[in-house]
Coordinates of C-alpha atoms in Angstrom, one line a residue:
X1 CA 0.0 0.0 0.0
X2 CA 0.9 3.5 -0.9
X3 CA 3.1 4.9 1.8
X4 CA 1.3 8.3 2.2
X5 CA -2.1 6.6 2.4
X6 CA -0.9 4.5 5.4
X7 CA 0.4 7.3 7.3
X8 CA -3.0 9.5 6.7
X9 CA -3.7 9.8 10.4
X10 CA -0.3 11.0 11.1
X11 CA 0.1 13.0 8.2
X12 CA -3.3 14.8 9.1
X13 CA -2.1 15.4 12.4
X14 CA 1.3 17.0 11.2
X15 CA -1.3 19.3 9.2
X16 CA -2.8 20.3 12.3
X17 CA 0.3 21.0 14.0
X18 CA 1.7 23.1 11.0
X19 CA -1.6 25.2 11.0
X20 CA -1.4 25.7 14.8
X21 CA 2.3 26.6 14.5
X22 CA 1.6 29.4 11.7
X23 CA -1.1 30.7 13.9
X24 CA 1.1 30.8 16.8
X25 CA 3.3 32.8 14.9
X26 CA 0.9 35.6 14.9
X27 CA 0.8 38.2 18.0
X28 CA -2.7 38.8 18.0
X29 CA -5.0 36.8 20.0
X30 CA -6.9 34.4 18.0
X31 CA -10.1 32.5 18.2
X32 CA -10.0 28.8 17.9
X33 CA -13.5 27.9 17.2
X34 CA -12.4 26.1 14.1
X35 CA -10.2 23.7 15.7
X36 CA -13.0 21.3 16.7
X37 CA -14.0 20.9 12.8
X38 CA -10.2 20.3 11.9
X39 CA -9.9 17.7 14.9
X40 CA -13.2 16.3 13.8
X41 CA -11.9 15.5 10.3
X42 CA -9.1 13.8 12.1
X43 CA -11.5 11.3 13.6
X44 CA -12.8 10.8 9.9
X45 CA -9.2 10.3 8.5
X46 CA -8.4 7.9 11.4
X47 CA -11.5 5.7 10.8
X48 CA -11.1 5.7 7.3
X49 CA -7.3 4.3 7.7
X50 CA -8.5 1.7 10.4
X51 CA -7.8 -1.2 8.2
X52 CA -4.2 0.1 6.7
X53 CA -1.3 -2.4 7.2
X54 CA 2.4 -2.5 6.2
X55 CA 5.7 -2.2 7.5
X56 CA 7.7 1.0 7.1
X57 CA 11.0 2.3 7.7
X58 CA 13.3 -0.6 7.4
X59 CA 10.8 -2.7 9.9
X60 CA 10.7 -0.1 12.9
X61 CA 7.3 1.5 12.0
X62 CA 4.4 -0.9 11.8
X63 CA 1.0 0.2 10.4
X64 CA -1.6 -2.5 11.8
X65 CA -5.1 -3.0 13.2
X66 CA -3.8 -2.4 16.7
X67 CA -1.9 1.1 15.9
X68 CA -4.8 2.1 13.6
X69 CA -7.2 1.0 16.6
X70 CA -5.6 3.3 19.1
X71 CA -4.7 5.9 16.6
X72 CA -8.5 6.3 16.0
X73 CA -9.1 6.4 20.1
X74 CA -6.3 9.1 20.4
X75 CA -7.8 11.2 17.6
X76 CA -11.2 10.7 19.1
X77 CA -9.7 11.8 22.7
X78 CA -8.0 15.2 20.9
X79 CA -11.3 16.1 19.2
X80 CA -13.4 16.1 22.8
X81 CA -10.4 17.8 24.3
X82 CA -10.2 20.6 21.6
X83 CA -14.0 21.3 22.5
X84 CA -13.0 22.4 26.0
X85 CA -13.0 26.1 26.6
X86 CA -9.6 27.0 27.8
X87 CA -10.7 29.1 31.3
X88 CA -7.6 27.6 33.1
X89 CA -5.3 28.8 30.6
X90 CA -3.6 32.2 30.4
X91 CA -5.5 33.8 27.1
X92 CA -2.0 35.1 25.6
X93 CA -0.9 31.4 25.5
X94 CA -3.7 29.6 23.8
X95 CA -2.2 29.4 20.7
X96 CA 1.2 27.9 22.0
X97 CA -1.1 25.6 24.2
X98 CA -2.9 24.1 21.4
X99 CA 0.1 23.9 19.2
X100 CA 2.0 22.0 22.1
X101 CA -0.9 19.6 22.6
X102 CA -1.3 18.7 18.9
X103 CA 2.6 17.8 18.9
X104 CA 1.9 15.4 22.0
X105 CA -0.9 14.0 20.0
X106 CA 1.3 13.5 17.1
X107 CA 3.8 11.7 19.2
X108 CA 1.1 9.4 20.4
X109 CA 0.2 8.4 17.0
X110 CA 3.7 7.7 16.5
X111 CA 4.2 5.8 19.4
X112 CA 1.6 3.8 18.5
X113 CA 3.0 2.3 15.2
X114 CA 6.5 1.9 16.7
X115 CA 8.2 -1.5 17.0
X116 CA 11.5 -0.7 17.6
X117 CA 13.1 0.5 21.1
X118 CA 14.5 3.7 19.7
X119 CA 11.9 4.6 17.4
X120 CA 9.7 3.8 20.4
X121 CA 11.9 6.3 22.8
X122 CA 11.8 9.1 20.4
X123 CA 8.0 9.1 19.8
X124 CA 7.5 9.0 23.7
X125 CA 9.6 12.0 24.0
X126 CA 7.8 13.7 21.3
X127 CA 4.6 13.2 23.2
X128 CA 6.2 13.8 26.4
X129 CA 8.3 16.9 25.9
X130 CA 5.3 18.8 24.6
X131 CA 3.6 17.7 28.1
X132 CA 6.1 19.1 30.1
X133 CA 5.7 22.5 28.4
X134 CA 1.8 22.6 28.8
X135 CA 1.5 21.7 32.5
X136 CA 3.0 25.0 33.8
X137 CA 0.5 26.9 31.3
X138 CA -2.2 27.5 34.1
X139 CA -3.2 31.3 34.7
X140 CA -2.3 32.7 37.8
X141 CA -1.2 29.5 39.8
X142 CA 2.1 29.1 41.6
X143 CA 1.4 25.4 41.9
X144 CA 1.3 24.7 38.1
X145 CA 5.2 25.6 38.1
X146 CA 5.5 23.4 41.0
X147 CA 3.5 20.5 39.0
X148 CA 5.7 21.2 36.0
X149 CA 9.0 21.1 37.7
X150 CA 8.1 18.1 39.3
X151 CA 7.0 16.3 36.5
X152 CA 9.7 17.2 34.3
X153 CA 12.5 16.2 37.0
X154 CA 10.8 13.0 37.5
X155 CA 10.5 12.3 34.1
X156 CA 14.1 12.9 33.3
X157 CA 15.1 10.3 36.0
X158 CA 12.9 7.9 34.4
X159 CA 14.1 8.6 30.8
X160 CA 17.4 8.2 31.8
X161 CA 16.7 4.6 33.5
X162 CA 15.0 3.6 30.1
X163 CA 17.7 4.5 27.9
X164 CA 20.0 2.8 30.6
X165 CA 18.2 -0.3 30.1
X166 CA 18.0 0.0 26.0
X167 CA 22.0 0.2 26.4
X168 CA 21.6 -3.0 28.3
X169 CA 19.6 -5.1 25.9
X170 CA 21.5 -3.7 22.7
X171 CA 24.8 -5.0 24.3
X172 CA 23.6 -8.4 25.2
X173 CA 20.8 -9.0 22.4
X174 CA 22.4 -7.0 19.5
X175 CA 19.3 -5.8 18.2
X176 CA 16.3 -3.4 19.1
X177 CA 13.5 -4.7 17.0
X178 CA 10.6 -5.9 18.9
X179 CA 9.9 -8.6 16.3
X180 CA 13.5 -10.4 17.1
X181 CA 13.0 -10.4 20.6
X182 CA 11.0 -13.5 20.7
X183 CA 13.8 -15.5 19.9
X184 CA 15.9 -14.5 22.8
X185 CA 15.4 -16.3 26.1
X186 CA 14.4 -13.3 28.6
X187 CA 15.7 -14.9 32.0
X188 CA 18.4 -14.0 33.9
X189 CA 20.2 -17.5 33.4
X190 CA 20.2 -17.0 29.8
X191 CA 20.6 -13.2 29.1
X192 CA 21.3 -11.5 32.6
X193 CA 22.3 -8.2 30.8
X194 CA 19.1 -8.1 28.4
X195 CA 16.9 -9.1 30.9
X196 CA 18.2 -6.3 33.4
X197 CA 18.0 -4.0 30.5
X198 CA 14.2 -4.6 29.5
X199 CA 13.3 -4.3 33.0
X200 CA 14.9 -0.8 33.4
X201 CA 13.2 0.1 29.9
X202 CA 9.8 -1.2 31.4
X203 CA 10.0 1.0 34.5
X204 CA 10.0 4.0 32.2
X205 CA 6.6 3.0 30.8
X206 CA 5.3 1.9 34.0
X207 CA 6.0 5.3 35.2
X208 CA 4.0 7.0 32.3
X209 CA 1.1 4.6 33.2
X210 CA 1.3 5.8 37.2
X211 CA 1.6 2.2 38.2
X212 CA 2.5 1.5 42.0
X213 CA 5.4 2.3 42.8
X214 CA 6.1 4.5 40.2
X215 CA 3.0 6.5 40.5
X216 CA 4.4 9.0 43.1
X217 CA 4.2 11.9 40.5
X218 CA 0.6 11.6 39.4
X219 CA -1.6 13.1 41.9
X220 CA 0.5 16.1 42.6
X221 CA 1.1 17.0 38.9
X222 CA -2.6 16.2 38.2
X223 CA -3.5 18.7 40.9
X224 CA -1.1 21.3 40.0
X225 CA -2.1 21.4 36.2
X226 CA -5.1 23.2 34.5
X227 CA -8.3 21.2 34.4
X228 CA -8.2 21.1 30.8
X229 CA -4.5 19.8 30.7
X230 CA -5.4 17.1 33.3
X231 CA -8.3 15.9 30.9
X232 CA -5.7 15.5 28.5
X233 CA -2.8 14.3 30.6
X234 CA -5.0 11.6 32.6
X235 CA -6.5 9.9 29.7
X236 CA -4.4 10.1 26.1
X237 CA -0.9 9.6 27.1
X238 CA -1.9 6.2 28.8
X239 CA -3.5 5.0 25.5
X240 CA -0.1 5.3 24.0
X241 CA 1.8 3.6 27.1
X242 CA -0.9 0.7 26.8
X243 CA -0.1 -0.2 23.5
X244 CA 3.7 -0.2 23.5
X245 CA 3.2 -2.5 26.7
X246 CA 1.2 -4.7 24.7
X247 CA 3.6 -4.8 22.0
X248 CA 6.5 -5.1 24.4
X249 CA 5.1 -7.4 27.0
X250 CA 4.0 -9.5 23.8
X251 CA 7.7 -9.7 22.6
X252 CA 9.5 -10.3 25.7
X253 CA 6.9 -12.4 27.4
X254 CA 8.2 -12.0 31.1
X255 CA 9.3 -15.0 32.9
X256 CA 7.3 -16.3 35.9
X257 CA 9.6 -14.3 38.2
X258 CA 9.1 -10.8 36.4
X259 CA 5.2 -11.9 35.9
X260 CA 5.1 -12.4 39.5
X261 CA 6.5 -8.8 40.2
X262 CA 4.1 -7.3 38.1
X263 CA 1.4 -8.9 39.5
X264 CA 2.3 -7.9 43.0
X265 CA 2.7 -4.4 41.5
X266 CA -0.7 -4.3 40.1
X267 CA -2.3 -5.7 43.5
X268 CA -0.6 -2.8 45.4
X269 CA -1.7 0.0 42.7
X270 CA -5.1 -1.2 42.9
X271 CA -5.0 -1.0 46.8
X272 CA -3.0 1.9 47.4
X273 CA -4.6 4.1 44.5
X274 CA -8.2 3.4 45.8
X275 CA -7.4 3.7 49.9
X276 CA -5.5 6.7 49.3
X277 CA -8.2 8.5 47.2
X278 CA -10.7 7.8 50.0
X279 CA -9.2 10.2 52.0
X280 CA -8.8 13.0 49.4
X281 CA -11.1 16.1 49.0
X282 CA -9.7 17.6 45.7
X283 CA -11.4 15.9 43.0
X284 CA -8.1 15.9 40.7
X285 CA -6.4 14.3 43.3
X286 CA -9.2 11.6 43.7
X287 CA -9.0 11.1 40.0
X288 CA -5.0 11.2 40.0
X289 CA -5.2 8.2 42.7
X290 CA -7.8 6.4 41.0
X291 CA -5.8 6.3 37.5
X292 CA -3.2 4.6 39.6
X293 CA -5.8 2.0 40.6
X294 CA -6.9 1.8 37.0
X295 CA -3.5 1.1 35.9
X296 CA -3.2 -1.7 38.2
X297 CA -6.8 -3.4 36.8
X298 CA -5.1 -3.0 33.3
X299 CA -2.0 -4.6 34.2
X300 CA -4.0 -7.7 35.2
X301 CA -5.1 -8.1 31.6
X302 CA -1.4 -7.4 30.4
X303 CA 0.2 -10.3 32.3
X304 CA -2.2 -12.7 30.5
X305 CA -0.8 -13.0 27.0
X306 CA -3.9 -14.2 25.0
X307 CA -5.2 -12.2 22.3
X308 CA -8.3 -12.2 24.4
X309 CA -6.6 -10.8 27.2
X310 CA -5.1 -8.1 25.1
X311 CA -8.5 -7.4 23.9
X312 CA -9.8 -6.7 27.0
X313 CA -7.2 -4.5 27.9
X314 CA -7.7 -2.5 24.6
X315 CA -11.5 -2.1 25.0
X316 CA -10.9 -1.0 28.7
X317 CA -8.4 1.5 27.6
X318 CA -11.2 2.8 25.1
X319 CA -14.0 2.9 27.9
X320 CA -11.8 4.5 30.3
X321 CA -11.0 7.1 27.9
X322 CA -14.5 8.1 27.5
X323 CA -15.3 7.8 31.3
X324 CA -12.4 10.2 32.4
X325 CA -13.2 12.5 29.6
X326 CA -17.0 12.5 30.7
X327 CA -15.8 13.2 34.1
X328 CA -13.4 15.8 33.3
X329 CA -16.0 17.6 31.2
X330 CA -18.1 18.2 33.7
X331 CA -15.1 19.3 36.0
X332 CA -14.1 21.9 33.2
X333 CA -17.5 23.1 32.8
X334 CA -18.3 23.8 36.6
X335 CA -14.7 25.2 37.3
X336 CA -13.7 28.8 36.9
X337 CA -10.3 27.5 36.2
X338 CA -9.8 26.5 40.1
X339 CA -9.3 23.0 41.5
X340 CA -12.9 21.7 42.4
X341 CA -13.8 19.6 46.2
X342 CA -16.8 17.5 46.5
X343 CA -18.7 20.4 47.9
X344 CA -18.8 22.1 44.5
X345 CA -21.2 19.2 43.3
X346 CA -23.5 20.3 46.1
X347 CA -26.9 20.6 44.5
X348 CA -25.8 20.1 41.0
X349 CA -29.0 18.4 40.0
X350 CA -30.7 21.7 40.6
X351 CA -28.0 24.3 39.2
X352 CA -27.1 21.9 35.9
X353 CA -29.5 18.7 35.8
X354 CA -27.7 17.3 32.6
X355 CA -24.1 17.9 34.1
X356 CA -25.6 16.0 37.3
X357 CA -26.7 13.2 35.3
X358 CA -23.2 13.1 33.3
X359 CA -20.8 13.0 36.4
X360 CA -23.4 10.1 37.9
X361 CA -22.7 8.2 34.4
X362 CA -19.1 8.9 34.6
X363 CA -18.9 7.8 38.7
X364 CA -20.8 4.7 37.5
X365 CA -18.4 3.7 34.8
X366 CA -15.2 4.4 36.9
X367 CA -16.6 2.2 39.9
X368 CA -17.6 -0.5 37.4
X369 CA -21.5 -0.5 37.6
X370 CA -23.9 -2.0 35.2
X371 CA -25.0 -1.1 32.4
X372 CA -21.8 1.2 31.9
X373 CA -18.9 0.4 29.6
X374 CA -16.7 0.3 33.0
X375 CA -18.8 -2.4 34.0
X376 CA -18.1 -4.6 31.0
X377 CA -14.8 -3.3 30.8
X378 CA -13.8 -4.6 34.3
X379 CA -15.9 -7.9 33.6
X380 CA -14.1 -8.8 30.4
X381 CA -10.4 -8.0 32.3
X382 CA -11.4 -9.9 35.4
X383 CA -13.0 -13.1 33.8
X384 CA -10.5 -13.1 30.9
X385 CA -7.8 -13.5 33.5
X386 CA -9.6 -16.0 35.8
X387 CA -8.0 -19.7 35.7
X388 CA -4.5 -18.3 34.0
X389 CA -2.4 -18.4 37.3
X390 CA -3.3 -15.2 38.9
X391 CA -6.7 -15.8 40.4
X392 CA -5.8 -14.1 43.6
X393 CA -5.1 -11.1 41.7
X394 CA -8.6 -11.0 40.4
X395 CA -10.0 -11.4 44.1
X396 CA -8.0 -8.2 44.9
X397 CA -9.4 -6.3 41.9
X398 CA -12.8 -7.4 43.0
X399 CA -12.5 -6.3 46.6
X400 CA -10.6 -2.8 45.0
X401 CA -13.9 -2.3 42.9
X402 CA -15.9 -2.3 46.4
X403 CA -13.6 0.0 48.0
X404 CA -13.5 2.3 44.9
X405 CA -17.1 2.7 44.9
X406 CA -17.0 4.9 48.4
X407 CA -15.4 7.8 46.8
X408 CA -16.8 7.6 43.2
X409 CA -20.4 7.6 45.0
X410 CA -19.3 11.0 46.7
X411 CA -19.8 12.8 43.1
X412 CA -23.5 11.2 43.1
X413 CA -24.1 12.0 47.0
X414 CA -23.1 15.7 46.9
X415 CA -24.9 16.1 43.5
X416 CA -28.2 15.0 44.2
X417 CA -28.1 14.9 48.3
X418 CA -26.4 17.8 49.4
X419 CA -27.8 21.3 49.6
X420 CA -25.9 24.2 48.1
X421 CA -25.1 27.4 49.7
X422 CA -26.3 29.2 46.2
X423 CA -29.0 28.6 44.0
X424 CA -27.1 30.4 40.9
X425 CA -27.4 28.2 37.8
X426 CA -24.3 26.9 36.2
X427 CA -23.9 28.5 33.0
X428 CA -24.0 25.8 30.4
X429 CA -24.0 26.5 26.3
X430 CA -26.0 24.1 24.3
X431 CA -23.0 22.3 22.9
X432 CA -21.8 22.0 26.5
X433 CA -24.6 20.0 27.2
X434 CA -24.9 18.3 24.1
X435 CA -21.5 17.0 24.2
X436 CA -22.2 15.9 27.9
X437 CA -25.1 14.0 27.2
X438 CA -23.2 12.5 24.0
X439 CA -20.4 11.5 26.2
X440 CA -22.7 9.8 28.6
X441 CA -24.4 7.9 26.0
X442 CA -21.3 6.5 24.7
X443 CA -20.3 5.3 28.0
X444 CA -23.7 3.5 28.3
X445 CA -23.6 2.2 24.9
X446 CA -20.3 0.7 25.2
X447 CA -21.7 -1.2 28.2
X448 CA -25.0 -2.2 26.8
X449 CA -23.6 -3.2 23.1
X450 CA -19.9 -3.9 23.6
X451 CA -19.6 -6.0 20.6
X452 CA -18.6 -3.7 17.8
X453 CA -15.7 -2.3 19.8
X454 CA -14.9 -5.6 21.4
X455 CA -14.7 -7.2 17.8
X456 CA -12.3 -4.4 16.6
X457 CA -10.2 -5.0 19.7
X458 CA -10.1 -8.5 19.0
X459 CA -8.9 -8.1 15.5
X460 CA -6.5 -5.5 16.5
X461 CA -4.8 -7.8 19.3
X462 CA -5.2 -11.0 17.2
X463 CA -2.6 -10.2 14.8
X464 CA 0.0 -10.2 17.6
X465 CA -0.6 -13.9 18.1

């Protein structure tokens, strides 16, 4: 297939980057009401390219169903993020902000197709460096600068660790191509340097996923960044990380010892994330710790290297993206750029009934209650892993789902049973309400009729077996 056709999603995203770059060069303040039309077209392009396939750039870049599925999710996520009003971002920086976030999206798309370690590393850094720059771009906030510094410093250390591991892999295995990794015995006795190296390389991605004990940065950074930035940072970069972990763990399927360590990390991630979220009041810290718990849920499926288990994690990643973006959509609409606590949701059913309905659906989905996508996603994750040697981990995950209900239900309790100190209505436009309803319907639809997305996820991961 023609290379330009295969690269259509990336090229269209590059076009968006170029347009925003040219706009950012101007000194005048600009309106960006046209951007959602452009990002919406990007979703169409990614959908049309869903069935493309081929190998490019000397085998370092692979276009397949898996990469195209995640590119479509990333394009949809970027479209939703582009609909947000940038209330928390300095007006003079809107052009820079949107340019940087579009570069990060391009990096994530490149990451989805990368099948060679150096290519993966460069793609990850393209996505990450742009994100480092937008974290401090929060209007009138010193916390944002602190969050930006923390994020850069911790990420720099983890990047160094990954690169250090890459050097060990190449020194022992003499290759950085994932396709050749399956021929190598990834055990300490057979290839000690390569096994040590791949462990270090994986740590960099577990850091991006915010899996315990590499999660320490997430709550503080999420709390410090603008609500709009948090909506992006808590969802889309995780998609890029998941697709790399699917490919990487598939190529170097961990030995029993490494799998056991990952299983312990998954259990601790779910438990620590949920228990710590119980005592939080800032809703972004709550969602930050809950993302640590969700990283644990997804790791459960990554340990089971069957195409069904990998399809389960791809499906759950899609459901999580919609649930989390729905929650942040409501947060962004309620907030005037400040951080919210649970009390800010008091009496929401009177002040903005549609937003109250939307946060209810998002909370139900994140808990894993029927009939949402979160319920069916967790059902697939846990039943798919049952009987595969990690039954104790499934029990831990089920118990943690019950714990998570306590703090997620606070969103619903405060919205419907607590009285607000003010009767002032929340100002929402027709577009705000429409998008909230559409996202809520998608979260419900994924739970009621999961087959269309699941079948695509199954085909996407089937090519790996």
